[in-house]
PDB file of C-alpha atoms in Angstrom:
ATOM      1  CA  UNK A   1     107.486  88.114 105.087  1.00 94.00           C
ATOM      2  CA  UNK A   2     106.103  85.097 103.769  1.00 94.00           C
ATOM      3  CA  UNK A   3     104.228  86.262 100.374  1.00 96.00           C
ATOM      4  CA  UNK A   4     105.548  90.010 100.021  1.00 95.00           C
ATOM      5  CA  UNK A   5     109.247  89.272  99.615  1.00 94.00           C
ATOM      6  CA  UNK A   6     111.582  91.573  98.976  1.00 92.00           C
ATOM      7  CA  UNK A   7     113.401  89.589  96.615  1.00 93.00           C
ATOM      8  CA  UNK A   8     110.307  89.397  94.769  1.00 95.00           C
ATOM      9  CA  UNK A   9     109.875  93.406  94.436  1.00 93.00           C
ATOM     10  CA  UNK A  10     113.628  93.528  93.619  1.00 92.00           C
ATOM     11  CA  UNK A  11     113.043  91.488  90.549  1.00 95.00           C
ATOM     12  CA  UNK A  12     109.898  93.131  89.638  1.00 93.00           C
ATOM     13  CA  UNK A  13     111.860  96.583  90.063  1.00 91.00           C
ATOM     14  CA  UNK A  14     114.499  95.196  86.867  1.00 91.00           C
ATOM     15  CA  UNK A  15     115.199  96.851  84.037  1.00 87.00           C
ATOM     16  CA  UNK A  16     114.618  94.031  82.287  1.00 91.00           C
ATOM     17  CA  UNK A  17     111.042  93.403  81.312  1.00 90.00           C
ATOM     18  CA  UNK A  18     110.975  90.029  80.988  1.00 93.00           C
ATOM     19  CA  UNK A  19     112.371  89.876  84.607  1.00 95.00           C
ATOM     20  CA  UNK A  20     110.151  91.865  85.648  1.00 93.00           C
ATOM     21  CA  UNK A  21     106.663  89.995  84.036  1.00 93.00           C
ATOM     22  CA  UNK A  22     107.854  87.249  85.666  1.00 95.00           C
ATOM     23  CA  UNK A  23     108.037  88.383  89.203  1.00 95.00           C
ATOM     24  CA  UNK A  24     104.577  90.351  88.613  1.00 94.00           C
ATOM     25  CA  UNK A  25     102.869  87.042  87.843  1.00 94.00           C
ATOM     26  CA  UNK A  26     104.633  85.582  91.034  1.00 96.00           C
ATOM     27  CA  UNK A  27     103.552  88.562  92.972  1.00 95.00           C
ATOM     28  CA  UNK A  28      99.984  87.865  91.526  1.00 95.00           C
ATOM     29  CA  UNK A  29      99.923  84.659  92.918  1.00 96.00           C
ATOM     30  CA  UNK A  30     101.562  85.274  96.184  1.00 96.00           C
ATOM     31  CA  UNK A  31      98.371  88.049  97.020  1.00 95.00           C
ATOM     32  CA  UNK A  32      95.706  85.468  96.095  1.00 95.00           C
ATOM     33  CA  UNK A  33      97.729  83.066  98.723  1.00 97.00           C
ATOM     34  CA  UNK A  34      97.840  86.094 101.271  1.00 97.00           C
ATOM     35  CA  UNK A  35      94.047  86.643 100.294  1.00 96.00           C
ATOM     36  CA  UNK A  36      92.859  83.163 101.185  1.00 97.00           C
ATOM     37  CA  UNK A  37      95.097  82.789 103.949  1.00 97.00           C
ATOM     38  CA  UNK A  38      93.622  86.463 105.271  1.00 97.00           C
ATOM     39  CA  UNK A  39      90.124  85.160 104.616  1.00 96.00           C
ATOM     40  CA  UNK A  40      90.300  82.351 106.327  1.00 97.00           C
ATOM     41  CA  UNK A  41      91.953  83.517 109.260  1.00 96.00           C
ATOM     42  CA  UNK A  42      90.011  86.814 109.487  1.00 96.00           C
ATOM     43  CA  UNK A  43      87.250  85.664 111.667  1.00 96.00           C
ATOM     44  CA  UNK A  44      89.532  84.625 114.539  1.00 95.00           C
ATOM     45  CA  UNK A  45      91.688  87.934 114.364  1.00 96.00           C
ATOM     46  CA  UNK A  46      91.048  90.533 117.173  1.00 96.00           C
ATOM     47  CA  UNK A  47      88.073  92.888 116.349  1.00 96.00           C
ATOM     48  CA  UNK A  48      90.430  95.613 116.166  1.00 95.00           C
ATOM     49  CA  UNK A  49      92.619  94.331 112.962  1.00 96.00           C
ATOM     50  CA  UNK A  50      89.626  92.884 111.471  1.00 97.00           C
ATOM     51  CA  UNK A  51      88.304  96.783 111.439  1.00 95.00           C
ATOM     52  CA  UNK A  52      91.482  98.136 110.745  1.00 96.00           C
ATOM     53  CA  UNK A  53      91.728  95.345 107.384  1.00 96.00           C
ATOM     54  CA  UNK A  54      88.411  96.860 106.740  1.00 95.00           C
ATOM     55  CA  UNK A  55      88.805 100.688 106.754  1.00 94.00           C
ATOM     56  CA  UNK A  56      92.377 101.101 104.969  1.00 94.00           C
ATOM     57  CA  UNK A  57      95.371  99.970 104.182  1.00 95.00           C
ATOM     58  CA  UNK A  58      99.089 100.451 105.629  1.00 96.00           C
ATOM     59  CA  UNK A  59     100.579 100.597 102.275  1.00 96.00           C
ATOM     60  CA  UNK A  60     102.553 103.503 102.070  1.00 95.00           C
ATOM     61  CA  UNK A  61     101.745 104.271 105.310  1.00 96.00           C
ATOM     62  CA  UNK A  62     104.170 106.098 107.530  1.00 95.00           C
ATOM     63  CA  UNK A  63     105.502 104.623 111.353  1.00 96.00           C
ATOM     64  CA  UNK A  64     106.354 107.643 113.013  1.00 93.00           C
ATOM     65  CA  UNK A  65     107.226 105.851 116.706  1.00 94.00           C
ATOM     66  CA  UNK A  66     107.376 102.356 118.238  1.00 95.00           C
ATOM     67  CA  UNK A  67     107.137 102.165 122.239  1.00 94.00           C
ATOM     68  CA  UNK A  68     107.577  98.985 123.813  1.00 92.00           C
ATOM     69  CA  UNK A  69     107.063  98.596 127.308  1.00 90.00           C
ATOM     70  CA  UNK A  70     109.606  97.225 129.933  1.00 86.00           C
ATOM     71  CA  UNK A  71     107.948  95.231 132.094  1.00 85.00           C
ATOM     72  CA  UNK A  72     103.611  94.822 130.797  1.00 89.00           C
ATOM     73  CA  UNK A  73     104.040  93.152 127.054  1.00 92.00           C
ATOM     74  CA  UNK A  74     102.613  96.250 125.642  1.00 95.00           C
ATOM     75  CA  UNK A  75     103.571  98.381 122.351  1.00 96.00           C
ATOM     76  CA  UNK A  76     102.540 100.911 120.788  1.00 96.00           C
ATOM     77  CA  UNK A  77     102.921 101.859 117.168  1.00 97.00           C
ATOM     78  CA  UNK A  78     102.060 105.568 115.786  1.00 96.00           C
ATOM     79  CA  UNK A  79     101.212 105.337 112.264  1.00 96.00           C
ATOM     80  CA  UNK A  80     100.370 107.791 109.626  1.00 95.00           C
ATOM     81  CA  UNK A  81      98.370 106.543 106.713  1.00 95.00           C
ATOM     82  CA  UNK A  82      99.348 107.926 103.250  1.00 94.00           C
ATOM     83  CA  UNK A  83      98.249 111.258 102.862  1.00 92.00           C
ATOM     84  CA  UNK A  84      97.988 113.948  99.959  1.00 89.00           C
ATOM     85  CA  UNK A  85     100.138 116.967  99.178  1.00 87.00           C
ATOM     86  CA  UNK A  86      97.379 118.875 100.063  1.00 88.00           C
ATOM     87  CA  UNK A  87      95.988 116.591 103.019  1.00 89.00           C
ATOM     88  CA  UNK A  88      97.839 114.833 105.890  1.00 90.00           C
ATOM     89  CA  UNK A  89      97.138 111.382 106.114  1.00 93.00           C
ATOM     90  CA  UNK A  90      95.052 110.228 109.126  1.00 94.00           C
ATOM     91  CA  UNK A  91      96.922 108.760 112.120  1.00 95.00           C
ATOM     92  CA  UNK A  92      96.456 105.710 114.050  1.00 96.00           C
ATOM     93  CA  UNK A  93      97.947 104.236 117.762  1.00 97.00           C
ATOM     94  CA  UNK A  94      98.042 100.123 117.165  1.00 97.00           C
ATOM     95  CA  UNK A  95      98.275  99.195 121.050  1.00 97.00           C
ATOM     96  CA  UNK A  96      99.514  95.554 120.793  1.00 97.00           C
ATOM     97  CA  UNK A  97      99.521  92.917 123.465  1.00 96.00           C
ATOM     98  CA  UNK A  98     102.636  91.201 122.852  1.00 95.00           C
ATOM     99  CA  UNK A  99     102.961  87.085 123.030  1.00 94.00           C
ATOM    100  CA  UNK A 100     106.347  87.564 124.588  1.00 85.00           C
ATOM    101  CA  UNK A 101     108.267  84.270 125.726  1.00 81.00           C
ATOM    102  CA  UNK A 102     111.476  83.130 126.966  1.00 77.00           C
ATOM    103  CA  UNK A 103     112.042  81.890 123.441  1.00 81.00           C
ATOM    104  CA  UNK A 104     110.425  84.682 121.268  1.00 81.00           C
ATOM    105  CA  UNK A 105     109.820  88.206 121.744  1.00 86.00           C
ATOM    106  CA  UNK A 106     107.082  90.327 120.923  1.00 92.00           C
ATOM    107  CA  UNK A 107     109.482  92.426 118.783  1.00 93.00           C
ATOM    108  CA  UNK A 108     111.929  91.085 116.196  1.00 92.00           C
ATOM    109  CA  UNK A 109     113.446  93.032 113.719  1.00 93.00           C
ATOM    110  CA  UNK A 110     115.044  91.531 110.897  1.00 91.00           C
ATOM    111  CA  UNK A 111     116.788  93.387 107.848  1.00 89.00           C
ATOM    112  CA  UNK A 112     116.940  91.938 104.127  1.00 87.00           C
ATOM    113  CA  UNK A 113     120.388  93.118 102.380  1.00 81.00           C
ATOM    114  CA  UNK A 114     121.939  95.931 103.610  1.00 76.00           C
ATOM    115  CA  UNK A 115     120.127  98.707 105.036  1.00 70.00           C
ATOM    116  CA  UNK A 116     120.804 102.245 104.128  1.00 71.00           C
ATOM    117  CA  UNK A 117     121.215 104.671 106.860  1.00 70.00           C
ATOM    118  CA  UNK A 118     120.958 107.770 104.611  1.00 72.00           C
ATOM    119  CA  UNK A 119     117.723 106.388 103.990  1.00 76.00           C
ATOM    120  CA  UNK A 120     114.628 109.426 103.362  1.00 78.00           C
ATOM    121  CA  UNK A 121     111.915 107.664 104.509  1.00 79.00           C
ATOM    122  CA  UNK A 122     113.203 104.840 106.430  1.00 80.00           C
ATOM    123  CA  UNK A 123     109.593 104.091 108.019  1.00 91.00           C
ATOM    124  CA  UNK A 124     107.614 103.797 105.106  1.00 94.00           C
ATOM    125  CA  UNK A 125     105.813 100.526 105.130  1.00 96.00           C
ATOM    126  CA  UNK A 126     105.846  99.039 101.754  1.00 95.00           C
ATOM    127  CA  UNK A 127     103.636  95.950 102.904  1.00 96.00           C
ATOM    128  CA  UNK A 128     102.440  94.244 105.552  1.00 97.00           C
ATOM    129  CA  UNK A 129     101.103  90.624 106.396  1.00 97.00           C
ATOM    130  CA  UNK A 130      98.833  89.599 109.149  1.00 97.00           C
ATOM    131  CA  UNK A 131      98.702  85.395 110.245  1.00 97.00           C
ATOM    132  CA  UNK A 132      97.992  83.083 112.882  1.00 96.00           C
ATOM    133  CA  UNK A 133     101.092  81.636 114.227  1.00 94.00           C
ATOM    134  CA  UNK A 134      99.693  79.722 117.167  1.00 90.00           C
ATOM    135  CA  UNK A 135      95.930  78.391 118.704  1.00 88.00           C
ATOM    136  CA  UNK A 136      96.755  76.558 121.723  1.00 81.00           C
ATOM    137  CA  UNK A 137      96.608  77.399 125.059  1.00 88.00           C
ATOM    138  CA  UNK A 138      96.051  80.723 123.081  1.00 89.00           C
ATOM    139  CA  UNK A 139      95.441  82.287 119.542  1.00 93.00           C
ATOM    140  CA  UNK A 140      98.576  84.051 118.398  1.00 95.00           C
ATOM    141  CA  UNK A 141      98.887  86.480 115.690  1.00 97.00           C
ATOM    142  CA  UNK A 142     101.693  88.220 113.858  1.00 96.00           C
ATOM    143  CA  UNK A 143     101.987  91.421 112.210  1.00 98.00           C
ATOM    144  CA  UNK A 144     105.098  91.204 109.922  1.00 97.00           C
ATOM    145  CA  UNK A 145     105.760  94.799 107.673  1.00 97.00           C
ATOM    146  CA  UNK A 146     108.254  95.453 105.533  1.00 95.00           C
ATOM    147  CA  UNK A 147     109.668  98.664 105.576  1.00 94.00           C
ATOM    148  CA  UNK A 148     111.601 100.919 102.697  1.00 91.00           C
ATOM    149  CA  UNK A 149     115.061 100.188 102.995  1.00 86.00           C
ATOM    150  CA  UNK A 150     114.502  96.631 103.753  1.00 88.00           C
ATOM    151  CA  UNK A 151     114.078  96.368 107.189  1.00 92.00           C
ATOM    152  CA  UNK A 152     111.193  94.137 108.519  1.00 95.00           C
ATOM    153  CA  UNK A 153     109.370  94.454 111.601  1.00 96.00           C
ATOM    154  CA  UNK A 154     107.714  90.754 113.146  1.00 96.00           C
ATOM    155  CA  UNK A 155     105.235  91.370 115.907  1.00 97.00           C
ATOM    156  CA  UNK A 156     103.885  88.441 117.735  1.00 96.00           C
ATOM    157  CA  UNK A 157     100.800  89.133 119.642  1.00 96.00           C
ATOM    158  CA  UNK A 158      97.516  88.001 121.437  1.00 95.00           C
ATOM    159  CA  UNK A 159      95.362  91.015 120.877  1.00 96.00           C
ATOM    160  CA  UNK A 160      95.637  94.976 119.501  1.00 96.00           C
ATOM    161  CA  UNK A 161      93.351  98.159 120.019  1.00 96.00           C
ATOM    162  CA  UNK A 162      93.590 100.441 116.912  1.00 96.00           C
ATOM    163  CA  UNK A 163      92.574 104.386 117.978  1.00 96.00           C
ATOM    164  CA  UNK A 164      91.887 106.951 115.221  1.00 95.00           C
ATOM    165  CA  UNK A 165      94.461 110.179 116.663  1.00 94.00           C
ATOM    166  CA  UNK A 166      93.475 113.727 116.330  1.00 88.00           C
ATOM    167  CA  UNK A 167      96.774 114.729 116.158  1.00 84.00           C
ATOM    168  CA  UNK A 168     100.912 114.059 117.641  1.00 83.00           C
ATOM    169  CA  UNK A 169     102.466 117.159 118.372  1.00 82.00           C
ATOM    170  CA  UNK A 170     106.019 116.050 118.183  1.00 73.00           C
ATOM    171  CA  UNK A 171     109.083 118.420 120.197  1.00 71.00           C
ATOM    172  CA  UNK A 172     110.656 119.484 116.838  1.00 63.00           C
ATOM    173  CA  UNK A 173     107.679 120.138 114.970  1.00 58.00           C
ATOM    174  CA  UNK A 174     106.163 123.923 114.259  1.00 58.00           C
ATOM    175  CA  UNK A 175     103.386 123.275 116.305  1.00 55.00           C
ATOM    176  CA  UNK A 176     105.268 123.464 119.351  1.00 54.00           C
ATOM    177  CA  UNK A 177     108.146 126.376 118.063  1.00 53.00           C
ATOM    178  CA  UNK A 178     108.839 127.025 121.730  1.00 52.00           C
ATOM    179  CA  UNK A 179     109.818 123.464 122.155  1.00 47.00           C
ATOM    180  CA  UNK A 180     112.067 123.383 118.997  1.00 45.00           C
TER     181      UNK A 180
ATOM    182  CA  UNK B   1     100.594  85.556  59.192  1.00 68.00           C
ATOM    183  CA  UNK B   2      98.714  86.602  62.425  1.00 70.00           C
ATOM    184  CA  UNK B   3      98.794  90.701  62.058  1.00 73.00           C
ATOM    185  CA  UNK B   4     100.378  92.167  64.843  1.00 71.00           C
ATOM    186  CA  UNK B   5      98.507  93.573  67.821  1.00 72.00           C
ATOM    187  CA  UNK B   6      97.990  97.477  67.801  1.00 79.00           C
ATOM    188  CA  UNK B   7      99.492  98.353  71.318  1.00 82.00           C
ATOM    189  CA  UNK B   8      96.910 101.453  72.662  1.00 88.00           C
ATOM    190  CA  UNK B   9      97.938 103.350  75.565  1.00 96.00           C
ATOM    191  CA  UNK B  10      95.907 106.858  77.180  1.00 97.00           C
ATOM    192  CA  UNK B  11      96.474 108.301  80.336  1.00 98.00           C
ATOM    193  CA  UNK B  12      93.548 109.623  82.250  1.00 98.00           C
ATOM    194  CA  UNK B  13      93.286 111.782  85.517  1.00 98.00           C
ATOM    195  CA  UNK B  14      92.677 109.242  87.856  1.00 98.00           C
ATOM    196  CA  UNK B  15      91.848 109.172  92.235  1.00 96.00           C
ATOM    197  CA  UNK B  16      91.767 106.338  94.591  1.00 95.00           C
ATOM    198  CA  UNK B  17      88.987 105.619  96.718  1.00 94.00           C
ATOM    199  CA  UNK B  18      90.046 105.258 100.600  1.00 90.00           C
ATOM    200  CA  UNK B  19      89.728 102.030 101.864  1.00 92.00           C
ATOM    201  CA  UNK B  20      90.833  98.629 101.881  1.00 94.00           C
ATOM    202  CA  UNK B  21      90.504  97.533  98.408  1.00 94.00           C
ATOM    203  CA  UNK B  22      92.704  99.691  96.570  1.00 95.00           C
ATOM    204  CA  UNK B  23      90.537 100.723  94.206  1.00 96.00           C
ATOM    205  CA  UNK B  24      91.314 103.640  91.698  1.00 97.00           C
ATOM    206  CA  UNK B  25      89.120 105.698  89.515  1.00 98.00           C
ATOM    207  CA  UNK B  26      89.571 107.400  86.078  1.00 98.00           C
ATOM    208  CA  UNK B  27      87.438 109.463  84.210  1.00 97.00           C
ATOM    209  CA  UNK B  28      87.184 111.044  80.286  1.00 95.00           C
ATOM    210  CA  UNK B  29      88.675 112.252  78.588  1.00 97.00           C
ATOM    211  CA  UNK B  30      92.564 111.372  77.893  1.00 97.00           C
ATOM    212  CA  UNK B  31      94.679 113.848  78.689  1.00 98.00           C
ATOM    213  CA  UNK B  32      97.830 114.441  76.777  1.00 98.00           C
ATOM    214  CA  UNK B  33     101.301 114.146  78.431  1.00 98.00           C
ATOM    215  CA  UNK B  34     102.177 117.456  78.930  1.00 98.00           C
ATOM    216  CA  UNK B  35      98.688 117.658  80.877  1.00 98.00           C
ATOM    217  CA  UNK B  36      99.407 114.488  83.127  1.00 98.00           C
ATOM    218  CA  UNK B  37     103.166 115.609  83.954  1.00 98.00           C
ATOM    219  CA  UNK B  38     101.437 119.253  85.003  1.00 98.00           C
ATOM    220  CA  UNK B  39      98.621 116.848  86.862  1.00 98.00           C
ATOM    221  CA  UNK B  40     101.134 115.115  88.451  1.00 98.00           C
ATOM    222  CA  UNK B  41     103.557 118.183  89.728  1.00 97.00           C
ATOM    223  CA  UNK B  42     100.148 119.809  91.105  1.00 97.00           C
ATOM    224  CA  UNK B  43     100.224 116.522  93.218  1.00 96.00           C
ATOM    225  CA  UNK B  44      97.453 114.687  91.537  1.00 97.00           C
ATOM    226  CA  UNK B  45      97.151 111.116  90.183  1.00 98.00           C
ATOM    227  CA  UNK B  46      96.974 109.340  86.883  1.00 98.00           C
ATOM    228  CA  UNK B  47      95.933 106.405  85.056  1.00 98.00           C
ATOM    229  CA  UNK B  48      97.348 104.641  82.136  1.00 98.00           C
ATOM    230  CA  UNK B  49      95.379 102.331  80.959  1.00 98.00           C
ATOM    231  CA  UNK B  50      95.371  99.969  77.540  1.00 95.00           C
ATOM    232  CA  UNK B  51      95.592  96.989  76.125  1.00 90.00           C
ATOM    233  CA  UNK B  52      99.229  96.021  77.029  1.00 93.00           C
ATOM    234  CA  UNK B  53     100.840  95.873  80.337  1.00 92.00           C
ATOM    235  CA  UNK B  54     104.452  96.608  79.395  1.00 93.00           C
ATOM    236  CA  UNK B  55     103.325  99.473  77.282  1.00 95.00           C
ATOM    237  CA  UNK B  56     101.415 100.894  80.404  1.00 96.00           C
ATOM    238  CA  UNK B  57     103.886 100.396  82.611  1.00 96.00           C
ATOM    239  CA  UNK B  58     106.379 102.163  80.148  1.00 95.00           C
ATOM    240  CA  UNK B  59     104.434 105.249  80.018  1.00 97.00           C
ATOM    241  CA  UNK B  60     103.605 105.549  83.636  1.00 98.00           C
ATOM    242  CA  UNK B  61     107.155 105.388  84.363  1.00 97.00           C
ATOM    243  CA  UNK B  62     108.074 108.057  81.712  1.00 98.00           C
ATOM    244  CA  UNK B  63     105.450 110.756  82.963  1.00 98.00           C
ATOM    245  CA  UNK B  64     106.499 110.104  86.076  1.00 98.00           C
ATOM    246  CA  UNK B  65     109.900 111.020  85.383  1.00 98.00           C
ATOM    247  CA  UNK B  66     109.210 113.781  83.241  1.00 98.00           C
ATOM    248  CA  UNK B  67     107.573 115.192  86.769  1.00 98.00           C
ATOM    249  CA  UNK B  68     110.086 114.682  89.526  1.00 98.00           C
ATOM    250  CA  UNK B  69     113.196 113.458  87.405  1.00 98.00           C
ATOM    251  CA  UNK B  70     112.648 109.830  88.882  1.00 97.00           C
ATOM    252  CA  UNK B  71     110.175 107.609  90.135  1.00 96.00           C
ATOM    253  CA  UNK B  72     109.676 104.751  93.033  1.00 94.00           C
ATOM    254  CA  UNK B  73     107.789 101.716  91.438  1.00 95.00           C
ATOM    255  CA  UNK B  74     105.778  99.648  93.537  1.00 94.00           C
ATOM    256  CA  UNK B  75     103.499  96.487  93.367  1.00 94.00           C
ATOM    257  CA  UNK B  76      99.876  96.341  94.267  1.00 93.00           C
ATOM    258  CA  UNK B  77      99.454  95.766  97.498  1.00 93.00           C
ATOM    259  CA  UNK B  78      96.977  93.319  98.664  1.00 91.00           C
ATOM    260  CA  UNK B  79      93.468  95.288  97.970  1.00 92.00           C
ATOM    261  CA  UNK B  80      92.031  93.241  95.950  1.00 92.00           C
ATOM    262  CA  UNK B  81      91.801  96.259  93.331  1.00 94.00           C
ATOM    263  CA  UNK B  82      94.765  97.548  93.758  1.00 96.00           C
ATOM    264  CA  UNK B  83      96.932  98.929  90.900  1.00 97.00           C
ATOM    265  CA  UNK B  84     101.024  98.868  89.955  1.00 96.00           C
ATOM    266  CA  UNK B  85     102.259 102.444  90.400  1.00 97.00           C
ATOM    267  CA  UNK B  86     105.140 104.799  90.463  1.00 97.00           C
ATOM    268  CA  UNK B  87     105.301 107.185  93.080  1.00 97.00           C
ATOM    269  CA  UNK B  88     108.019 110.200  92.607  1.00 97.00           C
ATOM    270  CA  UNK B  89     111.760 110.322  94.739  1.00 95.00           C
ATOM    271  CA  UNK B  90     111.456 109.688  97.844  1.00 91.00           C
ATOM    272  CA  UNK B  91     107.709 109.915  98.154  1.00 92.00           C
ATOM    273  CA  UNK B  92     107.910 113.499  97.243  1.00 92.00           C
ATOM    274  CA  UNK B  93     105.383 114.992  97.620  1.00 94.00           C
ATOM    275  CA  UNK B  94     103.198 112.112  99.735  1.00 92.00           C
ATOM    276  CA  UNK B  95     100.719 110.444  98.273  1.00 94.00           C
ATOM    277  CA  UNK B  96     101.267 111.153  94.244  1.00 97.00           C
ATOM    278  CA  UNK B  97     100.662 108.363  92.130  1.00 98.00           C
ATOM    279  CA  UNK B  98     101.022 107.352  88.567  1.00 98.00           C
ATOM    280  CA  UNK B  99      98.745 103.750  88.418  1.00 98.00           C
ATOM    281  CA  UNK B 100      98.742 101.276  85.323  1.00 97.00           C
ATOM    282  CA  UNK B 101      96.568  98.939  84.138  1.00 97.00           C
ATOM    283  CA  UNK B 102      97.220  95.744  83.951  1.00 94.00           C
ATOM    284  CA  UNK B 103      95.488  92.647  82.407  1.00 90.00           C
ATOM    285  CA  UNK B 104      93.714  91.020  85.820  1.00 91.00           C
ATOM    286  CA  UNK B 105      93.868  95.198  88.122  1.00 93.00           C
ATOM    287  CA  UNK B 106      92.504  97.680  86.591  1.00 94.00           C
ATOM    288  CA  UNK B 107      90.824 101.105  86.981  1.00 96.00           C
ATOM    289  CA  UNK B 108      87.168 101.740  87.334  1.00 96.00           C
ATOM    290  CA  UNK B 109      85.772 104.395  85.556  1.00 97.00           C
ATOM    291  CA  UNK B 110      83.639 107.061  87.420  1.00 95.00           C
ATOM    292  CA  UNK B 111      80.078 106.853  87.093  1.00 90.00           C
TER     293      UNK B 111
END
C-alpha cells in the first residue's frame, strides 16, 4: 500500500490522542494524494474499475474466494460488499487479466507484522488502492488491498470484468443442507 | 484571557448512502445515549457530531462499547465524504456503524 499504510492506522488506533491526531491529519493527506492520483489515472483504467470506483466501495467489503488460473493469467475474486444485519451485502466476481511475467506475478501477497491465524474475519478488506504501474508496450494496473489482520493482496493486471452475482451457494452453507 | 471553548457533542440516528462517496446522513432530533446504544444493538447507525473532533470521537467510541462491550475503529476510507467510525467486535453484526464528525468529513443532514 502506498497511501493506506498500516502503520498509519496503527497509530491512529493509539490510545493516545495526540498520537492519534497526528496520524489522522497524515491519513488526511495521504487520501487527497490517492484522490489526485485516482483522478488522474481514472480515464485510462479499464471500463470495468472505472464503474466499479463509481457504484461502491470495497471498504469493509468481504473476499469470500480467490481462483487463479494455472495456465490462462486469469483470476477471479468473489467479493461481498458490506451488508446490514438485516440485509446481505451485494456480491461481485472481479475477473482479472493478470500482467504475469517471469519477474512478477499477477498475485503477490505480502503480510505487515504478524498475522493472526485465529483471526474472525481474516478477509475483510480494510482498504484498497488502484494505480498505473506500467504504459509501455501495455497499460498496467494494480489492485493492492489490505486486509484485517494485515495481510495485503498486490494484483498486477491489464484488464478486469466486474459481474453483479445473484447469489454463491457455498458446500457448507444452509442453502445446500444436503451438501453439508 | 481567551475563555475556553464550550466542547458540544449530540448523537443523532444516522444512515449511509450506497455508493462511492461515503456519504452519511443524520437527521433531528438528538437522541440520548441510552437511545443510540438500543439503536445500535438493533443494528442501526449513529452520528456524533460537534464542534470538537476528540470529543466526537470519545463518545462514538463509548456508545459503541456500551453496545457490544468493544469496538473496531477505522479511518475514512477514500469517499470523498466518508466519515471515522467504530464498528463493534469483530464486525458483529455486519455493517453497524457508529460515525463522527470531524472538522474537514462530516454528516449531511437529511432533507
Amino acid at each position: 500500500m502506498r497511501y493506506f499504510k498500516p502503520e498509519i492506522l496503527a497509530r491512529y488506533r493509539s490510545a493516545d490522542e495526540a498520537v492519534s491526531e497526528a496520524a489522522a491529519d497524515e491519513w488526511e493527506q495521504a487520501l487527497d494524494r490517492y484522490n489526485a492520483e485516482l483522478d488522474s489515472i481514472r480515464p485510462d483504467l479499464p471500463p470495468g474499475i472505472r464503474a466499479l470506483l463509481a457504484s461502491c466501495s470495497l471498504h469493509d467489503a468481504k473476499i469470500l474466494s480467490i481462483s487463479e488460473a494455472r495456465r490462462s493469467p486469469r483470476l477471479s475474486m468473489l467479493i461481498q460488499l458490506e451488508g446490514r444485519p438485516t440485509r446481505p451485502g451485494d456480491l461481485l466476481e472481479l475477473q482479472y487479466v493478470l500482467a504475469r511475467t517471469s519477474r512478477q506475478p499477477g498475485l503477490s501477497l505480502l503480510t505487515h507484522g504478524e498475522l493472526d491465524k485465529d483471526l474472525p474475519d481474516k478477509g475483510r478488506i480494510q482498504y484498497d488502492e488502484f494505480a498505473k504501474v506500467a504504459d509501455d508496450p501495455v497499460e498496467v494496473f494494480s489492485h493492492s488491498l489490505l486486509l484485517k489482520g494485515g495481510l495485503e493482496l498486490q494484483i498486477r493486471f491489464m484488464d478486469v470484468k466486474v459481474r453483479p452475482l445473484q447469489r454463491v451457494l457455498l458446500p457448507s452453507s444452509e442453502q445446500i443442507p444436503a451438501l453439508a | 484571557m481567551n475563555p475556553t471553548p464550550v466542547v458540544v457533542v449530540a448523537v443523532y440516528e444516522a444512515e449511509p448512502i450506497p455508493g462511492p462517496d461515503g456519504t452519511v446522513e443524520w437527521w433531528d432530533p438528538p437522541i440520548s445515549d441510552a437511545d443510540a446504544v438500543a439503536r445500535l444493538q438493533a443494528g442501526e447507525d449513529i452520528v456524533v457530531r460537534g464542534n470538537d473532533r476528540r470529543a466526537n470521537r470519545n463518545k462514538a467510541r463509548e456508545l459503541m462499547v456500551a453496545a457490544y462491550g468493544g469496538f473496531e475503529e477505522d479511518e475514512p476510507h477514500q469517499g470523498r465524504m466518508a466519515l471515522p467510525h467504530f464498528h463493534p467486535p469483530n464486525h458483529s453484526p455486519d455493517g453497524v456503524h457508529a460515525f463522527f464528525d470531524t472538522p474537514r468529513r462530516y454528516a449531511k443532514k437529511r432533507k
